[in-house]
Coordinates of C-alpha atoms and ligand atoms in Angstrom, one line a residue:
M1 CA 10.7 -2.6 24.5
L2 CA 9.6 -2.1 28.0
P3 CA 10.6 1.5 28.4
N4 CA 8.9 1.8 24.7
T5 CA 5.7 0.8 25.9
S6 CA 5.4 2.6 28.8
I7 CA 5.9 5.6 27.2
C8 CA 3.4 4.8 24.6
R9 CA 0.9 4.0 27.4
L10 CA 1.7 7.1 29.2
V11 CA 1.2 9.6 25.9
T12 CA -1.8 7.6 25.2
L13 CA -3.7 7.8 28.3
S14 CA -2.4 11.7 29.1
L15 CA -3.8 12.2 25.8
L16 CA -7.2 11.0 26.6
A17 CA -7.1 12.7 30.0
F18 CA -6.2 16.2 29.2
A19 CA -6.8 16.7 25.3
P20 CA -10.1 17.5 24.3
S21 CA -10.8 13.7 22.9
A22 CA -12.8 15.4 19.7
F23 CA -14.0 13.5 17.3
A24 CA -15.0 14.8 14.3
T25 CA -18.5 14.3 13.7
N26 CA -20.5 14.1 10.4
A27 CA -17.0 14.7 8.7
K28 CA -17.0 15.3 4.8
V29 CA -13.7 13.9 2.8
L30 CA -12.9 14.7 -0.3
I31 CA -11.4 11.7 -2.5
Y32 CA -9.7 13.1 -5.4
S33 CA -8.2 10.1 -7.8
A34 CA -7.5 11.9 -10.9
T35 CA -4.4 10.5 -12.8
E36 CA -2.4 11.5 -15.8
D37 CA 0.3 8.5 -16.0
F38 CA -0.2 5.2 -14.5
R39 CA -3.5 4.2 -13.5
H40 CA -4.3 1.6 -10.7
D41 CA -7.3 -0.5 -11.7
S42 CA -7.9 -0.8 -8.1
I43 CA -9.1 2.9 -8.0
P44 CA -13.2 1.9 -8.1
T45 CA -12.5 -0.8 -5.6
A46 CA -10.8 1.3 -3.1
I47 CA -13.3 4.3 -3.3
Q48 CA -15.9 1.5 -3.5
A49 CA -14.6 0.4 -0.4
L50 CA -14.0 3.6 1.6
Q51 CA -17.8 4.9 0.8
S52 CA -19.3 1.8 1.8
K53 CA -17.3 1.9 5.1
G54 CA -17.5 5.6 5.7
P55 CA -20.6 5.9 7.5
S56 CA -19.4 3.5 10.5
F57 CA -17.2 6.2 10.9
D58 CA -19.4 9.3 10.8
I59 CA -17.6 10.2 7.6
Q60 CA -19.3 10.8 4.4
F61 CA -16.7 10.5 1.2
E62 CA -17.6 12.2 -1.9
T63 CA -15.4 11.8 -5.3
T64 CA -14.3 14.4 -8.0
E65 CA -11.4 13.6 -10.9
D66 CA -12.0 17.1 -12.1
K67 CA -9.1 19.3 -11.4
A68 CA -11.4 22.3 -12.2
Q69 CA -13.1 21.9 -8.9
F70 CA -10.0 23.0 -6.9
T71 CA -11.1 26.5 -5.9
D72 CA -11.0 28.0 -2.4
Q73 CA -14.9 27.9 -2.5
Y74 CA -15.2 24.3 -3.1
L75 CA -12.4 22.8 -0.9
A76 CA -13.3 24.6 2.1
R77 CA -16.2 22.5 2.8
Y78 CA -14.3 19.5 3.2
D79 CA -12.8 18.0 6.4
A80 CA -9.8 16.5 4.7
L81 CA -8.7 15.5 1.2
L82 CA -7.8 12.3 0.1
F83 CA -5.4 12.0 -2.7
L84 CA -5.8 8.2 -4.2
D85 CA -3.4 6.8 -6.6
N86 CA -2.7 10.3 -8.6
T87 CA 0.2 9.8 -10.8
G88 CA 1.8 12.9 -12.9
E89 CA 0.4 16.3 -13.1
V90 CA -3.1 15.8 -11.6
L91 CA -3.4 19.6 -10.7
D92 CA -3.0 23.2 -12.8
D93 CA -1.7 26.2 -11.4
L94 CA -5.3 27.4 -10.1
G95 CA -5.5 24.1 -8.5
K96 CA -2.4 23.7 -6.6
A97 CA -3.0 27.3 -5.6
A98 CA -6.4 26.0 -4.3
L99 CA -4.5 23.2 -2.2
Q100 CA -1.7 25.4 -0.6
K101 CA -4.5 28.0 0.5
Y102 CA -6.9 25.4 1.9
L103 CA -3.8 23.6 3.6
D104 CA -2.8 27.0 5.1
L105 CA -6.3 27.4 6.4
G106 CA -6.2 24.1 8.5
G107 CA -7.7 21.7 6.0
N108 CA -6.2 18.0 6.4
F109 CA -4.6 15.6 4.3
I110 CA -4.4 12.1 3.5
G111 CA -2.4 10.5 0.7
I112 CA -2.6 6.6 -0.2
H113 CA -0.1 5.0 -2.4
A114 CA 0.6 6.5 -5.7
A115 CA -0.6 9.8 -3.9
S116 CA 3.2 10.5 -3.7
D117 CA 3.6 10.1 -7.3
C118 CA 2.0 13.2 -8.5
L119 CA 2.6 17.0 -9.2
R120 CA 6.1 16.1 -8.5
N121 CA 7.8 19.7 -9.3
T122 CA 5.3 21.0 -6.4
T123 CA 7.7 21.6 -3.4
F124 CA 4.8 22.0 -1.2
Y125 CA 2.7 19.0 -2.3
G126 CA 6.0 16.5 -1.6
H127 CA 6.3 18.2 2.2
E128 CA 2.4 17.7 2.6
V129 CA 2.7 14.1 1.3
G130 CA 6.1 13.7 3.2
A131 CA 8.4 12.3 0.3
F132 CA 8.0 11.9 -3.4
F133 CA 7.7 8.0 -4.6
D134 CA 11.3 6.9 -6.4
Y135 CA 10.3 3.5 -7.5
H136 CA 9.5 0.1 -6.3
P137 CA 10.9 -3.4 -7.2
A138 CA 8.5 -6.0 -9.2
L139 CA 5.2 -7.1 -6.9
Q140 CA 6.2 -10.5 -5.3
N141 CA 3.7 -13.6 -4.5
A142 CA 6.1 -14.2 -1.4
L143 CA 5.1 -12.5 1.9
Q144 CA 6.6 -9.7 2.6
T145 CA 6.4 -7.8 5.8
V146 CA 6.0 -4.4 7.2
D147 CA 6.9 -4.0 10.4
V148 CA 5.2 -1.7 12.9
I149 CA 7.3 0.9 14.9
D150 CA 4.6 3.1 16.3
S151 CA 1.9 0.7 17.7
C152 CA 0.3 3.8 19.5
H153 CA -1.1 5.3 16.3
P154 CA -4.6 4.7 15.5
S155 CA -3.6 3.7 12.1
T156 CA -1.3 0.7 13.4
S157 CA -2.7 -0.5 16.8
M158 CA -4.3 -3.2 15.4
L159 CA -1.5 -4.5 13.1
P160 CA 0.5 -7.8 14.0
A161 CA 3.9 -6.5 14.9
Q162 CA 5.0 -7.7 11.4
W163 CA 2.3 -7.3 9.0
H164 CA 2.4 -10.1 6.2
V165 CA 1.1 -8.4 2.9
Q166 CA 1.1 -8.5 -1.0
D167 CA 2.0 -5.0 -1.6
E168 CA 4.5 -2.8 -3.7
M169 CA 7.3 -1.9 -1.4
Y170 CA 7.8 1.8 -2.5
N171 CA 10.8 3.6 -2.0
F172 CA 11.3 7.5 -1.8
K173 CA 13.1 10.3 -3.2
S174 CA 13.8 11.6 0.0
D175 CA 13.4 10.8 4.2
P176 CA 9.7 12.3 5.3
R177 CA 11.3 12.1 8.9
T178 CA 13.4 15.6 7.4
I179 CA 10.2 17.5 7.1
G180 CA 9.1 16.2 10.7
A181 CA 7.1 13.4 9.7
T182 CA 6.8 10.4 12.3
I183 CA 7.5 6.6 10.4
I184 CA 4.9 4.4 11.6
L185 CA 5.5 1.4 9.4
S186 CA 8.5 0.1 7.7
A187 CA 9.0 -2.3 4.9
N188 CA 11.1 -5.7 6.0
E189 CA 13.7 -5.2 3.2
S190 CA 15.2 -8.7 4.1
S191 CA 11.4 -10.0 3.2
Y192 CA 11.6 -9.2 -0.6
I193 CA 13.9 -8.8 -3.5
D194 CA 14.9 -5.3 -4.7
T195 CA 18.0 -5.2 -6.8
G196 CA 17.4 -1.1 -7.7
T197 CA 19.6 1.5 -6.1
R198 CA 17.7 3.4 -3.2
L199 CA 18.2 6.9 -2.3
N200 CA 18.6 8.4 1.0
Q201 CA 15.1 7.6 2.5
G202 CA 16.2 7.0 5.8
T203 CA 16.2 4.0 8.2
P204 CA 13.6 2.0 9.2
H205 CA 12.4 2.2 5.4
P206 CA 9.7 4.6 5.3
T207 CA 6.1 2.8 4.6
A208 CA 3.7 5.0 6.1
W209 CA 3.8 8.2 8.5
F210 CA 1.5 10.9 9.8
Q211 CA 2.3 14.4 10.3
E212 CA 1.0 16.1 13.3
R213 CA 1.5 19.4 11.4
G214 CA 1.7 18.7 7.5
A215 CA 4.4 20.2 6.4
G216 CA 2.9 21.4 3.1
A217 CA 1.2 24.7 5.0
E218 CA 3.0 27.5 4.3
S219 CA 5.0 29.3 7.6
N220 CA 2.4 32.1 8.2
G221 CA -0.7 29.3 7.9
T222 CA -2.4 26.8 10.2
A223 CA -1.5 23.2 9.3
G224 CA -3.9 20.8 9.7
R225 CA -2.8 16.9 10.3
S226 CA -1.2 14.7 7.4
F227 CA -1.5 11.1 6.9
Y228 CA 0.3 8.6 4.3
T229 CA 0.4 5.3 3.4
S230 CA 2.2 3.6 0.3
L231 CA 0.3 0.5 0.9
G232 CA -3.1 0.0 -1.3
H233 CA -2.0 -1.8 -4.8
L234 CA -4.5 -4.1 -5.5
N235 CA -8.0 -4.8 -5.6
E236 CA -7.4 -7.5 -3.0
T237 CA -5.6 -5.1 -0.6
W238 CA -9.3 -3.1 -0.5
Q239 CA -11.0 -6.3 0.2
D240 CA -8.9 -7.0 3.4
E241 CA -10.7 -5.9 6.8
L242 CA -7.3 -5.5 8.0
F243 CA -5.8 -3.2 5.8
L244 CA -8.7 -0.8 5.9
A245 CA -8.6 -0.7 9.8
H246 CA -5.0 0.6 9.1
V247 CA -6.6 3.2 6.7
F248 CA -9.5 4.3 8.6
G249 CA -7.1 4.3 11.7
G250 CA -5.3 7.2 9.5
I251 CA -8.3 8.9 8.3
T252 CA -10.0 9.2 11.7
W253 CA -7.0 10.8 13.1
T254 CA -6.3 13.1 10.5
L255 CA -9.9 14.3 11.1
Q256 CA -9.3 14.9 14.6
S257 CA -6.8 18.1 13.7
N258 CA -8.6 20.9 16.0
T259 CA -8.1 23.0 13.0
T260 CA -11.5 22.5 11.3
L261 CA -15.4 23.8 11.7
A262 CA -15.6 20.8 13.9
F263 CA -13.2 21.8 16.5
N264 CA -13.3 25.9 16.3
T265 CA -15.9 27.7 15.2
S266 CA -14.3 30.1 13.4
A267 CA -12.2 27.9 11.4
E268 CA -12.5 28.6 7.7
V269 CA -12.8 25.0 6.2
G270 CA -14.2 21.8 7.2
N271 CA -18.2 20.6 6.8
P272 CA -20.6 23.5 7.6
S273 CA -23.6 21.4 8.4
V274 CA -21.7 20.3 11.6
S275 CA -21.1 23.7 12.9
V276 CA -21.8 27.0 12.8
D277 CA -24.6 28.3 10.5
P278 CA -23.0 29.8 7.9
T279 CA -25.6 32.7 8.0
S280 CA -24.9 33.3 11.3
N281 CA -21.6 34.6 12.9
S282 CA -19.3 32.8 15.1
S283 CA -21.2 33.5 18.7
S284 CA -24.9 33.0 17.7
T285 CA -25.6 29.3 17.3
T286 CA -28.2 27.8 15.8
G287 CA -29.5 24.5 16.5
T288 CA -27.0 22.4 14.4
S289 CA -24.4 24.4 16.2
T290 CA -25.3 23.5 19.5
S291 CA -24.5 19.8 18.5
S292 CA -21.3 21.3 17.3
S293 CA -20.3 22.7 20.1
S294 CA -20.5 19.7 21.8
A295 CA -18.8 17.9 19.2
V296 CA -15.9 20.0 20.4
I297 CA -15.6 18.7 23.5
S298 CA -17.2 15.3 23.1
V299 CA -16.0 11.7 22.4
P300 CA -17.7 10.0 19.8
P301 CA -20.9 8.3 20.5
I302 CA -20.9 4.8 21.7
D303 CA -22.3 3.0 18.1
V304 CA -19.2 5.1 16.2
L305 CA -17.1 3.1 17.6
P306 CA -17.6 -0.4 16.3
L307 CA -18.7 -2.5 18.8
K308 CA -17.0 -5.5 18.2
F309 CA -13.5 -3.3 18.4
M310 CA -14.7 -2.6 21.7
V311 CA -15.3 -6.3 22.8
L312 CA -12.5 -7.3 21.4
S313 CA -10.3 -4.5 23.1
I314 CA -11.7 -5.4 26.9
I315 CA -10.6 -9.4 25.8
A316 CA -7.4 -7.8 24.4
A317 CA -6.8 -5.9 27.4
T318 CA -7.3 -8.1 30.1
F319 CA -4.6 -10.6 28.2
F320 CA -2.1 -7.8 26.1
P321 CA -2.7 -4.5 28.0
W322 CA 0.1 -3.1 25.8
L323 CA -1.7 -3.7 22.6
S324 CA -4.9 -2.2 23.3
S325 CA -4.5 0.7 25.9
F326 CA -5.9 2.9 23.1
Y327 CA -9.1 1.3 22.4
L328 CA -10.0 0.5 25.8
G329 CA -8.8 4.1 26.5
R330 CA -11.6 5.5 24.6
F331 CA -14.2 3.3 25.7
V332 CA -13.8 3.9 29.3
L333 CA -13.6 7.2 28.4
T334 CA -16.8 7.3 26.1
A335 CA -18.7 5.0 29.0
Y336 CA -17.6 7.8 31.7
F337 CA -18.5 11.4 29.7
Ligands
NAG1 C1 -10.2 -4.4 -10.0 O1 -11.3 -3.9 -9.8 C2 -11.9 -3.1 -11.2 C3 -12.7 -3.0 -10.5 O2 -13.7 -3.7 -10.0 C4 -11.5 -4.4 -12.0 O3 -12.0 -3.5 -13.4 C5 -10.0 -4.3 -12.5 O4 -10.1 -5.6 -13.7 C6 -9.9 -5.5 -11.2 N1 -8.6 -5.7 -11.4 C7 -8.0 -7.0 -11.4 C8 -6.8 -7.6 -11.4 O5 -8.8 -8.2 -11.2
NAG2 C1 9.1 19.3 -13.9 O1 10.6 19.8 -13.9 C2 11.4 18.8 -14.8 C3 13.2 19.2 -14.5 O2 13.3 20.5 -14.4 C4 10.7 19.3 -15.8 O3 11.8 18.4 -17.3 C5 9.8 19.0 -15.8 O4 8.9 19.0 -17.8 C6 8.8 19.2 -15.4 N1 7.2 18.7 -15.4 C7 6.2 19.6 -15.2 C8 5.2 18.8 -15.4 O5 6.3 20.7 -15.1
NAG3 C1 12.6 -9.3 8.2 O1 12.6 -10.6 7.1 C2 13.2 -11.5 7.0 C3 13.0 -12.8 5.9 O2 11.6 -13.1 6.1 C4 12.6 -12.3 8.7 O3 13.6 -13.6 8.9 C5 12.8 -11.3 10.1 O4 12.5 -12.1 11.1 C6 12.0 -10.4 9.4 N1 12.2 -9.3 10.4 C7 11.5 -8.6 11.4 C8 11.9 -7.4 11.8 O5 10.6 -8.3 10.7
NAG4 C1 1.4 34.2 3.8 O1 2.9 34.5 2.9 C2 2.1 34.4 1.7 C3 3.7 34.7 1.1 O2 4.9 33.6 1.4 C4 1.4 35.1 1.1 O3 1.1 35.1 -0.2 C5 0.1 34.8 2.1 O4 -0.6 35.7 1.9 C6 0.3 34.6 3.3 N1 -0.7 34.7 4.0 C7 -1.5 34.9 4.9 C8 -2.5 34.1 5.7 O5 -1.1 35.9 5.3
NAG5 C1 -4.7 22.8 18.7 O1 -3.7 21.9 18.5 C2 -2.2 22.8 18.5 C3 -1.3 21.7 18.4 O2 -1.5 20.3 19.0 C4 -2.5 23.3 19.9 O3 -1.4 24.4 19.8 C5 -3.6 24.5 20.0 O4 -3.7 24.9 20.9 C6 -4.9 23.5 19.7 N1 -6.0 24.6 19.8 C7 -7.2 23.7 20.4 C8 -8.3 25.0 20.3 O5 -7.2 23.0 20.8
NAG6 C1 -10.0 29.2 14.6 O1 -10.0 29.1 13.7 C2 -9.5 30.7 13.4 C3 -9.1 30.8 12.1 O2 -8.6 29.9 11.4 C4 -7.8 31.0 13.9 O3 -7.4 32.5 13.7 C5 -7.8 30.7 16.0 O4 -6.9 30.9 16.0 C6 -8.7 29.4 15.9 N1 -9.0 29.4 17.1 C7 -8.1 28.3 18.0 C8 -8.3 28.5 19.6 O5 -7.0 27.5 17.7
NAG7 C1 -22.8 37.9 16.1 O1 -23.6 37.4 17.1 C2 -24.0 37.9 18.1 C3 -24.9 37.3 19.2 O2 -26.0 36.9 18.6 C4 -25.0 39.3 18.1 O3 -25.1 40.3 19.2 C5 -24.0 40.2 17.1 O4 -24.6 41.5 16.9 C6 -23.4 39.5 15.7 N1 -22.8 40.2 14.9 C7 -22.7 40.2 13.6 C8 -21.8 41.1 12.8 O5 -23.5 39.9 13.0

């Protein structure tokens, strides 16, 4: 336990000290919730929860279910695409090509719940998500447990080590670790009944993960970040503050890849209004881009981080320093720079 904790804190602190600690300000994220097979009735609840919390993280969510919107030009305006509960063949060949290009240009990707159950013949999509969904046992009322494997990640740092959830426990067709993903949440297989035959998805059981460089980008492209969580089935889940903190931790982490316009004025994807004026070239800047160049090196303004998290972090840091080094570090950095 102790060595892991120390490594975690060390990594967190050195990242805070030496990385730009950049934060994508005014990020724009496209929620794509088209379905061709099963449709989750929690989709509207999920969209509503994301959109209502977005402003407190400085994120604008836009939505579409229209596959014809998947063009190079349309996608390029977004800092990330969020695939929500998609099932079946939700993109045509033109849309898949535009998605591939977006990922090759450093676009970021977030997949939630059934996002692993679409475009099943599209290898690059499977790599970008991390693995395709295989099956899940019936939703069980008994409390199932999800173990936090990596508590350093912003999507898990606020979770209890053994997190009780009422959700579907997904099994996958392959092990996301084989394409470079890092598992952060794992289903405790003894906390629920699954009589099916699992394929080789690896141990511990993958439930949520991230990819520093999404494996869906081609090798000659610039890969952005990818985050996936298999949780999020029920309306109730989307009304649970802890689940939303997990999801927003994943989204804000994903947006801090350094591959979009918020971090690189020559990048070809990302919300243009935070960065260079599109009518000027990359070395000439306008009023808007002045704030963008500071976005490259600055930490988030103090009001971006919910105040209650900071207060809790300080209290928690006093008593449980291993839990809160991430938030405290952010707070200290914000206060000093
Ligand atoms: C979930 O919420 C949606 C939209 O608010 C509603 O239409 C649906 O019936 C709800 N599902 C359940 C099982 O309550
Ligand atoms: C995917 O591949 C399988 C097996 O080759 C095939 O049966 C199926 O029709 C394909 N689906 C689509 C949507 O292309
Ligand atoms: C897994 O679940 C079982 C059954 O609920 C419980 O006894 C055990 O402590 C759990 N283990 C972990 C690591 O969460
Ligand atoms: C990357 O390689 C693919 C072929 O594998 C090619 O179609 C594409 O244009 C290349 N992209 C760049 C930016 O060179
Ligand atoms: C972006 O991140 C990658 C991988 O962490 C790193 O190699 C690269 O130097 C970074 N670029 C900038 C501009 O920070
Ligand atoms: C900025 O983005 C451009 C275009 O994608 C890329 O060629 C360049 O390497 C990036 N710069 C850095 C420092 O990452
Ligand atoms: C780009 O901006 C710089 C600085 O304003 C200017 O000197 C240069 O001529 C511009 N180049 C183009 C191609 O517009």
